[in-house]
CSV table of C-alpha atoms and ligand atoms in Angstrom, one decimal:
chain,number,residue,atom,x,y,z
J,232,UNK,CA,0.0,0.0,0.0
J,233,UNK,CA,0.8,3.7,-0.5
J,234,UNK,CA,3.1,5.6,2.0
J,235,UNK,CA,1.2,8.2,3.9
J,236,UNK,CA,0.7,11.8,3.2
J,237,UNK,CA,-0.7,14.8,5.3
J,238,UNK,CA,-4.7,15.2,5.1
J,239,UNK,CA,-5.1,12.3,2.6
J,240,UNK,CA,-6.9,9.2,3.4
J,241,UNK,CA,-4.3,6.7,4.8
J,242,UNK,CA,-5.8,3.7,2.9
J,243,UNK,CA,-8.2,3.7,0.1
J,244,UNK,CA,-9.3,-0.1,-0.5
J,245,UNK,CA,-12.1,0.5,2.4
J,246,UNK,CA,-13.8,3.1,4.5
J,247,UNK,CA,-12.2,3.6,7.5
J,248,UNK,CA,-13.2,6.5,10.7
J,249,UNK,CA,-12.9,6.9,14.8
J,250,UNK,CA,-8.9,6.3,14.4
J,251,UNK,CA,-7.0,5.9,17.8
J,252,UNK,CA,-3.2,5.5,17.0
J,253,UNK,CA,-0.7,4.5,19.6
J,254,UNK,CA,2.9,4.0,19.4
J,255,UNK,CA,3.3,-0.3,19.9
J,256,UNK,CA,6.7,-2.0,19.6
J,257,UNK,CA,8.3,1.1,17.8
J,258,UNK,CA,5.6,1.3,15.0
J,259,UNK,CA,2.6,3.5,14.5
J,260,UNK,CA,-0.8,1.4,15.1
J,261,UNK,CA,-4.1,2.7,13.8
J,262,UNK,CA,-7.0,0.9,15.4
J,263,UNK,CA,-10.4,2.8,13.1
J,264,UNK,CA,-14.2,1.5,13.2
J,265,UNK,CA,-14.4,-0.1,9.8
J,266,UNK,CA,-17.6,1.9,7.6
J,267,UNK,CA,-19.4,-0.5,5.4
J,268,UNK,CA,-20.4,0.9,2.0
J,269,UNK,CA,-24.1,0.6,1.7
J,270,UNK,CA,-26.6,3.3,0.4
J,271,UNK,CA,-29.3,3.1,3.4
J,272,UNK,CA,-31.0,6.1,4.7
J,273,UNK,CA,-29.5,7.8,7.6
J,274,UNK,CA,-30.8,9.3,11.0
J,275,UNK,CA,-30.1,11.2,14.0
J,276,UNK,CA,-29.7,7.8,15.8
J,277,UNK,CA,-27.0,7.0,13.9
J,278,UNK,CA,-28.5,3.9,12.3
J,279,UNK,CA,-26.4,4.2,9.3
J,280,UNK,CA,-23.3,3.3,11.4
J,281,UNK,CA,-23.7,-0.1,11.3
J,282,UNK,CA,-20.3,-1.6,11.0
J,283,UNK,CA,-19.7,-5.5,11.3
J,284,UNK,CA,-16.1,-5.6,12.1
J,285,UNK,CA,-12.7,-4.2,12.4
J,286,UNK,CA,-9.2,-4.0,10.8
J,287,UNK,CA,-5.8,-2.8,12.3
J,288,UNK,CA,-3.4,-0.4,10.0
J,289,UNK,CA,0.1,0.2,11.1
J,290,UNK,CA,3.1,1.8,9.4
J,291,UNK,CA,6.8,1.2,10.7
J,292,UNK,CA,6.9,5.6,10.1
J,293,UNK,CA,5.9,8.6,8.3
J,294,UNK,CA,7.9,7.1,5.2
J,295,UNK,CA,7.0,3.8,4.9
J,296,UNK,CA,3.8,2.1,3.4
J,297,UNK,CA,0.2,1.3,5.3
J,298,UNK,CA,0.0,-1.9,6.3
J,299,UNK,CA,-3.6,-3.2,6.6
J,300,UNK,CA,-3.6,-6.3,9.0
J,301,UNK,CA,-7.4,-7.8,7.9
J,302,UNK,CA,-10.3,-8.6,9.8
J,303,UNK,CA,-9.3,-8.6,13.5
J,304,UNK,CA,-12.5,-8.8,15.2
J,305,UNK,CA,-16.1,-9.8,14.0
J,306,UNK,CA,-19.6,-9.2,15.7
J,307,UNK,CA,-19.9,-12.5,15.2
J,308,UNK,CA,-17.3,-14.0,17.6
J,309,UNK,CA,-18.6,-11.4,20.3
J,310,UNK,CA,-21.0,-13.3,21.9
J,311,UNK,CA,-22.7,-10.0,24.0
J,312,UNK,CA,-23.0,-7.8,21.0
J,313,UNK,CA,-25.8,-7.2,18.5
J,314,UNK,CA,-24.6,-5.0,15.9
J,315,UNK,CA,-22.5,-1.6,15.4
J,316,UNK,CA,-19.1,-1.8,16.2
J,317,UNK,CA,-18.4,1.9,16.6
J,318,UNK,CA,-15.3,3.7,17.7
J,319,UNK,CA,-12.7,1.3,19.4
J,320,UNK,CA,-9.4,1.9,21.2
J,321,UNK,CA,-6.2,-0.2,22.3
J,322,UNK,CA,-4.3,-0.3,25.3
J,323,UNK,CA,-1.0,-2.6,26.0
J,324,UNK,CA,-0.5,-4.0,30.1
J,325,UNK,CA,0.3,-7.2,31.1
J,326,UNK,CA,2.3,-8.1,28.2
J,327,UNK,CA,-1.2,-8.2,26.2
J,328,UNK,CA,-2.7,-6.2,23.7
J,329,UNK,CA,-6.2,-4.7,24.5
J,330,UNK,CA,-9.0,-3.9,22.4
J,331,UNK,CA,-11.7,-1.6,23.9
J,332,UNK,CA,-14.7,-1.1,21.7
J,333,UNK,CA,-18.6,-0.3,21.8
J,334,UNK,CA,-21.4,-2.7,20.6
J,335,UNK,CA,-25.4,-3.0,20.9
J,336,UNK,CA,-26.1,-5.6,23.1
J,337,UNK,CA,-29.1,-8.1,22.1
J,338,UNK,CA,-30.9,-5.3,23.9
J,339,UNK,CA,-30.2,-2.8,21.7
J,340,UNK,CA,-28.1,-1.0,23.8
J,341,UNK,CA,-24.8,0.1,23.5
J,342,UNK,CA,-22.2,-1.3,25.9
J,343,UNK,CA,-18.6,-1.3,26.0
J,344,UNK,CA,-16.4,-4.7,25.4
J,345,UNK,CA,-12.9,-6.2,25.5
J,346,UNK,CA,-11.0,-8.1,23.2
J,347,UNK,CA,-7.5,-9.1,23.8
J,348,UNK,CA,-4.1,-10.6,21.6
J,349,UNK,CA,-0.8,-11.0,22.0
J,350,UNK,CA,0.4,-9.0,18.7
J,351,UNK,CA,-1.0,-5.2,18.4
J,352,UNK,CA,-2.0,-6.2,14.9
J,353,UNK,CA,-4.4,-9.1,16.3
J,354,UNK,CA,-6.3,-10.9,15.7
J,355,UNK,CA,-8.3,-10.0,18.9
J,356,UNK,CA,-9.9,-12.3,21.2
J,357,UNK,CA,-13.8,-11.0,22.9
J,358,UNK,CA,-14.7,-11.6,26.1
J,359,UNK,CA,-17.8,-13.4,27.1
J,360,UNK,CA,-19.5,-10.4,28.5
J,361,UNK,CA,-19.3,-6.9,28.2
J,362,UNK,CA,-17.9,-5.1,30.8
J,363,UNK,CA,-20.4,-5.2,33.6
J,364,UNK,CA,-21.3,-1.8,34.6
J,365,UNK,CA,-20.2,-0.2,31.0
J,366,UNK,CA,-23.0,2.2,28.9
J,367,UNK,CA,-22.9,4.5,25.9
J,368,UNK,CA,-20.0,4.7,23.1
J,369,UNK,CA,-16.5,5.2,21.9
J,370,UNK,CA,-13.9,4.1,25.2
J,371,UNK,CA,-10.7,5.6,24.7
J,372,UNK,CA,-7.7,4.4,27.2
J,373,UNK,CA,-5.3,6.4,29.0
J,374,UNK,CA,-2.4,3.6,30.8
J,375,UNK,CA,-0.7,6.1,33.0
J,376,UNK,CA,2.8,6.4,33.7
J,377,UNK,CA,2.1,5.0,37.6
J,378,UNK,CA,0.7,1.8,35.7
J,379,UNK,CA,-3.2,2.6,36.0
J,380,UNK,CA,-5.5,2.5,33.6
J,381,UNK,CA,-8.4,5.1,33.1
J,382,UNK,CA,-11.0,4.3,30.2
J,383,UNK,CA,-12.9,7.6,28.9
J,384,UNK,CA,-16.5,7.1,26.9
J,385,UNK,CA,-19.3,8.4,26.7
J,386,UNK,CA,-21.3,10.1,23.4
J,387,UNK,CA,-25.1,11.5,22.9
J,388,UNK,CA,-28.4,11.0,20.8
J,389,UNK,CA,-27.4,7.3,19.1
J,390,UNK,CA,-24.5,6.7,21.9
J,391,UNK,CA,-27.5,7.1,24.3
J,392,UNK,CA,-25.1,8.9,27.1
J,393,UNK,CA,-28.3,10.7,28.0
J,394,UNK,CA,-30.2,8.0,28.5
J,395,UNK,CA,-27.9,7.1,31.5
J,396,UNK,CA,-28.4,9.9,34.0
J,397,UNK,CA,-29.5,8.1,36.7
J,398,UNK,CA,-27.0,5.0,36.0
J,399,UNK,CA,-30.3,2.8,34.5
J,400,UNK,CA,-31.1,3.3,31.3
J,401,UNK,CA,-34.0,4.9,30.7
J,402,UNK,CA,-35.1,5.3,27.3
J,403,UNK,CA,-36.6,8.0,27.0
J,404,UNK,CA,-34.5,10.5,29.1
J,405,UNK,CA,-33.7,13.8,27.4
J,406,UNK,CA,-30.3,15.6,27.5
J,407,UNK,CA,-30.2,18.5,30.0
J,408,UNK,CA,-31.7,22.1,29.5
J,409,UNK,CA,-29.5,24.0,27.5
J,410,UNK,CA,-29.1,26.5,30.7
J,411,UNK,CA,-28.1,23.3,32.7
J,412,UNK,CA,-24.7,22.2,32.8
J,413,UNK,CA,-24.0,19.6,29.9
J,414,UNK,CA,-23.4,16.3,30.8
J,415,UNK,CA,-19.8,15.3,30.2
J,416,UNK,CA,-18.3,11.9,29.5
J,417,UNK,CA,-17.2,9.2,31.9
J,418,UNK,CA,-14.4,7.9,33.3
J,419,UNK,CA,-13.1,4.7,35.2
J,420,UNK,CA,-10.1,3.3,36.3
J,421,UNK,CA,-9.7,-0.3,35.1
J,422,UNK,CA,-9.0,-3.3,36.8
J,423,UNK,CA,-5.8,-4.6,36.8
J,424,UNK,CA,-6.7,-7.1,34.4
J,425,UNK,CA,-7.9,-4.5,32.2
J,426,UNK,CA,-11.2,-6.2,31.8
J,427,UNK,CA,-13.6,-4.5,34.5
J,428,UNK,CA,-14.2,-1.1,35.8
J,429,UNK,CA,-12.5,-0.7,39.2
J,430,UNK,CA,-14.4,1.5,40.4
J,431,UNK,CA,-17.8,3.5,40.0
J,432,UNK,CA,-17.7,5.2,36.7
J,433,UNK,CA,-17.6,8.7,37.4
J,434,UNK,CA,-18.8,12.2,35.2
J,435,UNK,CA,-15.8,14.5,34.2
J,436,UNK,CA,-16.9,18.2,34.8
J,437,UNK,CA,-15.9,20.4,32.0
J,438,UNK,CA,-15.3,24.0,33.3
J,439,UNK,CA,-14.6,27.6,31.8
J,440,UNK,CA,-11.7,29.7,32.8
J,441,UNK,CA,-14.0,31.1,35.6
J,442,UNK,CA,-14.5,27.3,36.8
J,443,UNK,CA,-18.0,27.3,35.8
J,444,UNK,CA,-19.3,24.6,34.3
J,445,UNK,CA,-19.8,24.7,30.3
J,446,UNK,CA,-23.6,24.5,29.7
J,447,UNK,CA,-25.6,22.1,27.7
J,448,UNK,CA,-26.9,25.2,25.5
J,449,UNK,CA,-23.2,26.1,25.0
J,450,UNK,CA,-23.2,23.5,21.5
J,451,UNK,CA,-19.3,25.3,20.4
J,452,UNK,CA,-18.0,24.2,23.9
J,453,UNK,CA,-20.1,21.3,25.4
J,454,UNK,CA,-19.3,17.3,25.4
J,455,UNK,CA,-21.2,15.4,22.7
J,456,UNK,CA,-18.8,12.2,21.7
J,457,UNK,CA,-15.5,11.4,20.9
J,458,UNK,CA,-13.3,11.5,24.2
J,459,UNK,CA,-9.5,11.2,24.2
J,460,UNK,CA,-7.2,12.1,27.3
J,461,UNK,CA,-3.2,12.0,26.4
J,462,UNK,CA,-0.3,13.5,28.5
J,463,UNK,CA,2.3,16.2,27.6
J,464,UNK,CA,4.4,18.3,30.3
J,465,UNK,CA,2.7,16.6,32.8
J,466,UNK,CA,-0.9,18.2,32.1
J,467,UNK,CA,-4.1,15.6,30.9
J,468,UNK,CA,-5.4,17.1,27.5
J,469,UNK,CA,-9.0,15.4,27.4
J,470,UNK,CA,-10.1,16.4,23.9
J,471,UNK,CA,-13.8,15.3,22.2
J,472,UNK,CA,-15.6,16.4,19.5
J,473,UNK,CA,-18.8,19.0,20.1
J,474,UNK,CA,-21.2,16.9,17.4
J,475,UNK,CA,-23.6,19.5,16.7
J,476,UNK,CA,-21.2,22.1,15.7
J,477,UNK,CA,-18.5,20.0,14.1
J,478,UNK,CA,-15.6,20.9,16.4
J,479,UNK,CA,-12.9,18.9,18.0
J,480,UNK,CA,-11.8,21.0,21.1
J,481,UNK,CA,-9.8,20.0,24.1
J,482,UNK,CA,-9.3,20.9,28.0
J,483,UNK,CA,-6.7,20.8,30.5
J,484,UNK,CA,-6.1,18.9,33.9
J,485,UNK,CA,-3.5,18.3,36.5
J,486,UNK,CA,-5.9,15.2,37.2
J,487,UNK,CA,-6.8,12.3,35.0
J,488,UNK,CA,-10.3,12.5,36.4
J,489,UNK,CA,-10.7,16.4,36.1
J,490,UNK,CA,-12.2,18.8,36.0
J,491,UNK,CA,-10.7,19.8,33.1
J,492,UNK,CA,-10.6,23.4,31.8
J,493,UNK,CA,-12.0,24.4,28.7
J,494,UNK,CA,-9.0,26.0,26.7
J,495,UNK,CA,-9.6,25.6,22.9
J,496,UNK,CA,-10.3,24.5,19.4
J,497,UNK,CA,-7.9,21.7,17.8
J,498,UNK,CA,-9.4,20.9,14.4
J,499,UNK,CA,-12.2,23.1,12.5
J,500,UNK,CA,-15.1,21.0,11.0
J,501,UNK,CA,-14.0,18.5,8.1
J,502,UNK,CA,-16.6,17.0,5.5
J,503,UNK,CA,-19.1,15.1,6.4
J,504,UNK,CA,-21.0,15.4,10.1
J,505,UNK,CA,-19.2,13.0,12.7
J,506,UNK,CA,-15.5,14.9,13.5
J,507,UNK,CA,-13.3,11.8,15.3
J,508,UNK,CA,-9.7,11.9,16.3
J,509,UNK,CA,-6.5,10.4,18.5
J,510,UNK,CA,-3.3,12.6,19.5
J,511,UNK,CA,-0.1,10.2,19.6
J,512,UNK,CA,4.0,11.7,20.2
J,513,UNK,CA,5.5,9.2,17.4
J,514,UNK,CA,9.4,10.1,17.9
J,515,UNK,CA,9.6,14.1,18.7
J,516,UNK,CA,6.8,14.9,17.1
J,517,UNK,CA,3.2,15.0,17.9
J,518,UNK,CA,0.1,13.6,15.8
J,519,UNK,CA,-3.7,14.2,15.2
J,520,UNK,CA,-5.2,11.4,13.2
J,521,UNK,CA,-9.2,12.3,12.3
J,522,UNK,CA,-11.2,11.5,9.5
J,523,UNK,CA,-14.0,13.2,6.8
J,524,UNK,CA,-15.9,12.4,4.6
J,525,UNK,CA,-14.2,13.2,1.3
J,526,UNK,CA,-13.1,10.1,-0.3
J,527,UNK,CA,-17.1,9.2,-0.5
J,528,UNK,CA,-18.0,12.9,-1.9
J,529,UNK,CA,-19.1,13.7,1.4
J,530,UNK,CA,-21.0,10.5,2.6
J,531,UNK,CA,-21.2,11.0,6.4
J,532,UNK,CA,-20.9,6.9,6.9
J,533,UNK,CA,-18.2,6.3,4.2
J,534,UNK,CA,-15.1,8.3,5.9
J,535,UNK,CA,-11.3,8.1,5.7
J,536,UNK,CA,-8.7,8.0,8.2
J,537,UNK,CA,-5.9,11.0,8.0
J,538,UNK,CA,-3.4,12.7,9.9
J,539,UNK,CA,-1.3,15.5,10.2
J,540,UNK,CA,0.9,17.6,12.8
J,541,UNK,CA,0.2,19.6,16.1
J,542,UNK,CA,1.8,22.2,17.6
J,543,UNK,CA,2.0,23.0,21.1
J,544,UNK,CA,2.5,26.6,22.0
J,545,UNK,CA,4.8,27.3,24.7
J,546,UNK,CA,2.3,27.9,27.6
J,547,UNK,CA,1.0,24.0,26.3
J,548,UNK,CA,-2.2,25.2,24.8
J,549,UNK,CA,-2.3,24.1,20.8
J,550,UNK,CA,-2.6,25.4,17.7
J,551,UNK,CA,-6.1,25.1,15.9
J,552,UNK,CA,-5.8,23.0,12.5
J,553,UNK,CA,-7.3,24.1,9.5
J,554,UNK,CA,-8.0,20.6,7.9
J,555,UNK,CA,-8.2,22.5,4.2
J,556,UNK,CA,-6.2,24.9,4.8
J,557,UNK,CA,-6.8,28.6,5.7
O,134,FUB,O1,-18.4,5.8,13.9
O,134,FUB,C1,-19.6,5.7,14.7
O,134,FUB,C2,-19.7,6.9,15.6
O,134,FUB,O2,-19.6,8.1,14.8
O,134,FUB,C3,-18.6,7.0,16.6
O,134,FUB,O3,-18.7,6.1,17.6
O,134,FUB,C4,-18.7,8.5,16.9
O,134,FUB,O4,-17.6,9.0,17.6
O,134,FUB,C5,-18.8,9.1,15.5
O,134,FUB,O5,-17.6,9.2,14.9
């Protein structure tokens, strides 16, 4: 396959989206949902996201060639889930290779599962069960350098976060008023073994730089889906994508759990209406790998996986990307 380039799709032979890329055994690993190409109506529920399975792309560095490593993981070898296999993430503890990912359940409602392997590139082994205690979409995973493990999820409307309010899921529970603070995504340290919560999955608050809380009216600002915490200078950046408005934006901590301070915009809207990224040092540099829509002509469930360079100012805040340029 081709070598990479800046804000292009990374591979071409499929639709790929969600990408979380780590740094495994020296290489650069890609772990993206896997977006089938059908022509089915879509909705606000996200019905249209209805991918079956997932692949792993590496590449040994910026100069060398995509490797796609195949079919991974299948809904059918997950013996919990239903259907949608949306945005997953991989951790590496205990020797083993983790992969975190979101499912329906035979319920219909989403839960988050674990997979596991001994290689980065799979193929991945699921669990039995999903993680007892686990709700709503797209679990990112932050080992820290201390040796715990946090997982961050947590997305509206078709993730159903709001439907958890109350920690049972309640169908028909509505988001908060927009003058209400806006409900912010969840996190939980992880078990040793990686495979259940440790604790009581907690809210992150989400503050502005009066330390009030960002409001659920407040669409350029406010959680919708998306969560990813990584660690430079010793600050947590938790960074998410606003949905509604097409933003990814990001917010500082001295705490993996928060709150976090609402500081900024890293990427402006790309094509297509889901916005989905990871941020990954690969050698001195630093990475954001996202995806549109353009590949498809602007299909919002056929999207590509790209990357390209952050900068980090010197007070640590970063410098808002213009994904077509000015
Ligand atoms: O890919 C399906 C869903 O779309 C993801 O879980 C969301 O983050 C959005 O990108």
């Amino acid at each position: 396959m081709a070598k990479p380039t800046p804000n292009k799709p990374l591979v071409t032979h499929i639709f790929t989206a969600d990408p979380s890329a780590h740094v495994f055994e020296g290489k650069l690993y890609i772990y993206p949902s896997h977006d089938l190409d059908h022509d089915e109506p879509s909705n606000d529920n996200g019905d249209q996201y209805k991918m079956e399975d997932y692949h792993v792309l590496s590449m040994d560095n910026f100069d060398s060639p995509v490797v796609d490593h195949g079919e991974v993981l299948h809904v059918k070898d997950i013996p919990w889930a239903s259907k949608q296999l949306w945005a997953p993430d991989a951790a590496y503890k205990n020797d083993k290779y983790y992969l975190f990912f979101p499912a329906r359940d035979h319920d219909n409602i989403f839960r988050l599962g674990v997979a596991t392997s001994d290689s980065p590139a799979g193929p991945f082994k699921a669990e039995e069960n999903y993680i007892p205690g686990s709700f709503s979409i797209d679990p990112a995973v932050l080992v820290d350098e201390d040796n715990k493990a946090y997982v961050y999820f947590g997305g509206l409307w078709g993730g159903q976060l709001e439907k958890w309010q109350t920690r049972e899921f309640k169908p028909d529970a509505e988001g908060p008023a927009p003058t209400d603070p806006a409900l912010g995504p969840i996190v939980a340290e992880l078990s040793d073994d990686m495979l259940t919560f440790k604790a009581e999955p907690k809210e992150i608050s989400i503050v502005d730089e009066n330390g009030n809380p960002i409001l659920a009216g407040d669409e350029d600002r406010r959680f919708f889906e998306g969560p990813w915490v990584h660690k430079h200078n010793g600050y947590y950046y938790l960074s998410y994508s606003t949905g509604t408005t097409h933003y990814i934006v990001y917010a500082m901590s001295k705490n993996p759990e928060g709150p976090f301070e609402y500081k900024g915009r890293i990427l402006e809207p790309v094509e297509g209406w889901t916005t989905h990224h990871s941020i990954v040092q690969f050698e001195d540099k630093w990475y954001l790998f996202y995806h549109d829509a353009s590949l498809s002509g602007g299909v919002n469930h056929k999207r590509s996986v790209k990357y390209t360079e952050i900068t980090y100012n010197e007070d640590g805040t970063i410098q808002t990307i213009h994904p077509y340029g000015d």
